[in-house]
Amino acid sequence: MLVPVTVTPVLFEQMNNVPPGTSPVVGPLCALVTLATVAGIMLKARGSIGLWAPVIGIVAGSLVAAAFGVYDTARVADAPWIGLPAAAWPAIHF
């Protein structure tokens, strides 16, 4: 219960973080579609499909965002997908 309470302020702050020129309704609409999808699947689905409710909800919200032109795929496409972490000797610095 502590995680939803902690994440709630971030959710409401990010809900209004839409690109300039986009309708301010898009953020709350994507959140509503995601929440409704997750709640509907968890309440109505039987078997193991209920375990996939968060993933299906995120996909549904992303599809709504893509329909309104808010979903930015450039950051995902430009991300380095294969790489090695920086090698360093573990130490404590005072």
mmCIF file of C-alpha atoms in Angstrom:
data_model
loop_
_atom_site.group_PDB
_atom_site.id
_atom_site.type_symbol
_atom_site.label_atom_id
_atom_site.label_comp_id
_atom_site.label_asym_id
_atom_site.label_seq_id
_atom_site.Cartn_x
_atom_site.Cartn_y
_atom_site.Cartn_z
ATOM 1 C CA MET A 1 0.000 0.000 0.000
ATOM 2 C CA LEU A 2 2.943 2.308 0.556
ATOM 3 C CA VAL A 3 4.101 2.182 -3.076
ATOM 4 C CA PRO A 4 0.837 3.562 -4.580
ATOM 5 C CA VAL A 5 0.776 6.349 -1.999
ATOM 6 C CA THR A 6 4.382 7.237 -2.821
ATOM 7 C CA VAL A 7 3.881 7.136 -6.596
ATOM 8 C CA THR A 8 0.625 9.143 -6.663
ATOM 9 C CA PRO A 9 2.223 12.645 -6.642
ATOM 10 C CA VAL A 10 4.549 11.642 -9.475
ATOM 11 C CA LEU A 11 1.581 10.277 -11.435
ATOM 12 C CA PHE A 12 -0.381 13.520 -11.208
ATOM 13 C CA GLU A 13 2.697 15.574 -12.082
ATOM 14 C CA GLN A 14 3.532 13.466 -15.151
ATOM 15 C CA MET A 15 -0.081 13.257 -16.309
ATOM 16 C CA ASN A 16 0.073 16.898 -17.429
ATOM 17 C CA ASN A 17 3.528 16.541 -18.985
ATOM 18 C CA VAL A 18 2.500 16.452 -22.653
ATOM 19 C CA PRO A 19 4.372 17.917 -25.637
ATOM 20 C CA PRO A 20 3.559 21.498 -26.654
ATOM 21 C CA GLY A 21 0.721 21.736 -29.137
ATOM 22 C CA THR A 22 -0.975 18.625 -27.774
ATOM 23 C CA SER A 23 -4.350 18.730 -26.082
ATOM 24 C CA PRO A 24 -4.051 18.725 -22.268
ATOM 25 C CA VAL A 25 -6.714 15.994 -22.168
ATOM 26 C CA VAL A 26 -4.345 13.397 -23.660
ATOM 27 C CA GLY A 27 -2.417 12.705 -20.430
ATOM 28 C CA PRO A 28 -5.458 12.019 -18.236
ATOM 29 C CA LEU A 29 -7.088 10.061 -21.080
ATOM 30 C CA CYS A 30 -4.079 7.736 -21.406
ATOM 31 C CA ALA A 31 -4.024 7.247 -17.638
ATOM 32 C CA LEU A 32 -7.755 6.514 -17.580
ATOM 33 C CA VAL A 33 -7.508 3.972 -20.412
ATOM 34 C CA THR A 34 -4.580 2.249 -18.692
ATOM 35 C CA LEU A 35 -6.343 2.135 -15.318
ATOM 36 C CA ALA A 36 -9.654 0.985 -16.796
ATOM 37 C CA THR A 37 -7.958 -1.751 -18.814
ATOM 38 C CA VAL A 38 -6.030 -3.071 -15.813
ATOM 39 C CA ALA A 39 -9.062 -2.917 -13.511
ATOM 40 C CA GLY A 40 -11.358 -4.527 -16.072
ATOM 41 C CA ILE A 41 -8.994 -7.385 -16.791
ATOM 42 C CA MET A 42 -8.260 -8.023 -13.121
ATOM 43 C CA LEU A 43 -11.953 -8.057 -12.221
ATOM 44 C CA LYS A 44 -13.313 -10.005 -15.190
ATOM 45 C CA ALA A 45 -10.498 -12.249 -16.437
ATOM 46 C CA ARG A 46 -10.124 -15.818 -15.344
ATOM 47 C CA GLY A 47 -6.956 -17.832 -15.064
ATOM 48 C CA SER A 48 -3.511 -16.537 -15.775
ATOM 49 C CA ILE A 49 -4.612 -13.651 -18.027
ATOM 50 C CA GLY A 50 -5.184 -11.600 -14.872
ATOM 51 C CA LEU A 51 -1.465 -11.738 -14.183
ATOM 52 C CA TRP A 52 -0.859 -9.976 -17.494
ATOM 53 C CA ALA A 53 -3.260 -7.119 -16.683
ATOM 54 C CA PRO A 54 -0.543 -4.503 -15.959
ATOM 55 C CA VAL A 55 1.316 -5.288 -19.180
ATOM 56 C CA ILE A 56 -1.879 -5.225 -21.247
ATOM 57 C CA GLY A 57 -2.882 -1.948 -19.571
ATOM 58 C CA ILE A 58 0.462 -0.332 -20.390
ATOM 59 C CA VAL A 59 0.141 -1.454 -24.017
ATOM 60 C CA ALA A 60 -3.411 -0.058 -24.200
ATOM 61 C CA GLY A 61 -2.329 3.287 -22.743
ATOM 62 C CA SER A 62 0.633 3.416 -25.110
ATOM 63 C CA LEU A 63 -1.636 2.764 -28.096
ATOM 64 C CA VAL A 64 -3.891 5.649 -27.059
ATOM 65 C CA ALA A 65 -0.837 7.888 -26.658
ATOM 66 C CA ALA A 66 0.417 6.831 -30.093
ATOM 67 C CA ALA A 67 -2.982 7.613 -31.619
ATOM 68 C CA PHE A 68 -2.698 11.184 -30.294
ATOM 69 C CA GLY A 69 0.943 11.530 -31.364
ATOM 70 C CA VAL A 70 2.340 11.712 -27.834
ATOM 71 C CA TYR A 71 4.249 8.416 -27.793
ATOM 72 C CA ASP A 72 7.913 9.147 -28.566
ATOM 73 C CA THR A 73 9.684 6.181 -30.138
ATOM 74 C CA ALA A 74 12.860 8.132 -30.950
ATOM 75 C CA ARG A 75 14.256 7.723 -27.426
ATOM 76 C CA VAL A 76 13.768 3.965 -27.589
ATOM 77 C CA ALA A 77 15.249 3.715 -31.084
ATOM 78 C CA ASP A 78 18.301 5.821 -30.131
ATOM 79 C CA ALA A 79 19.028 3.912 -26.912
ATOM 80 C CA PRO A 80 22.110 1.666 -26.837
ATOM 81 C CA TRP A 81 20.642 -1.845 -26.707
ATOM 82 C CA ILE A 82 23.880 -3.792 -26.406
ATOM 83 C CA GLY A 83 26.803 -2.687 -24.303
ATOM 84 C CA LEU A 84 28.985 -3.358 -21.319
ATOM 85 C CA PRO A 85 28.892 -1.459 -18.050
ATOM 86 C CA ALA A 86 31.856 0.698 -17.126
ATOM 87 C CA ALA A 87 34.440 -1.483 -15.383
ATOM 88 C CA ALA A 88 35.688 -0.124 -12.078
ATOM 89 C CA TRP A 89 37.247 -1.583 -8.982
ATOM 90 C CA PRO A 90 34.808 -1.444 -6.056
ATOM 91 C CA ALA A 91 36.035 0.892 -3.359
ATOM 92 C CA ILE A 92 34.875 3.195 -0.618
ATOM 93 C CA HIS A 93 35.835 6.850 -0.995
ATOM 94 C CA PHE A 94 35.795 9.187 1.975
#
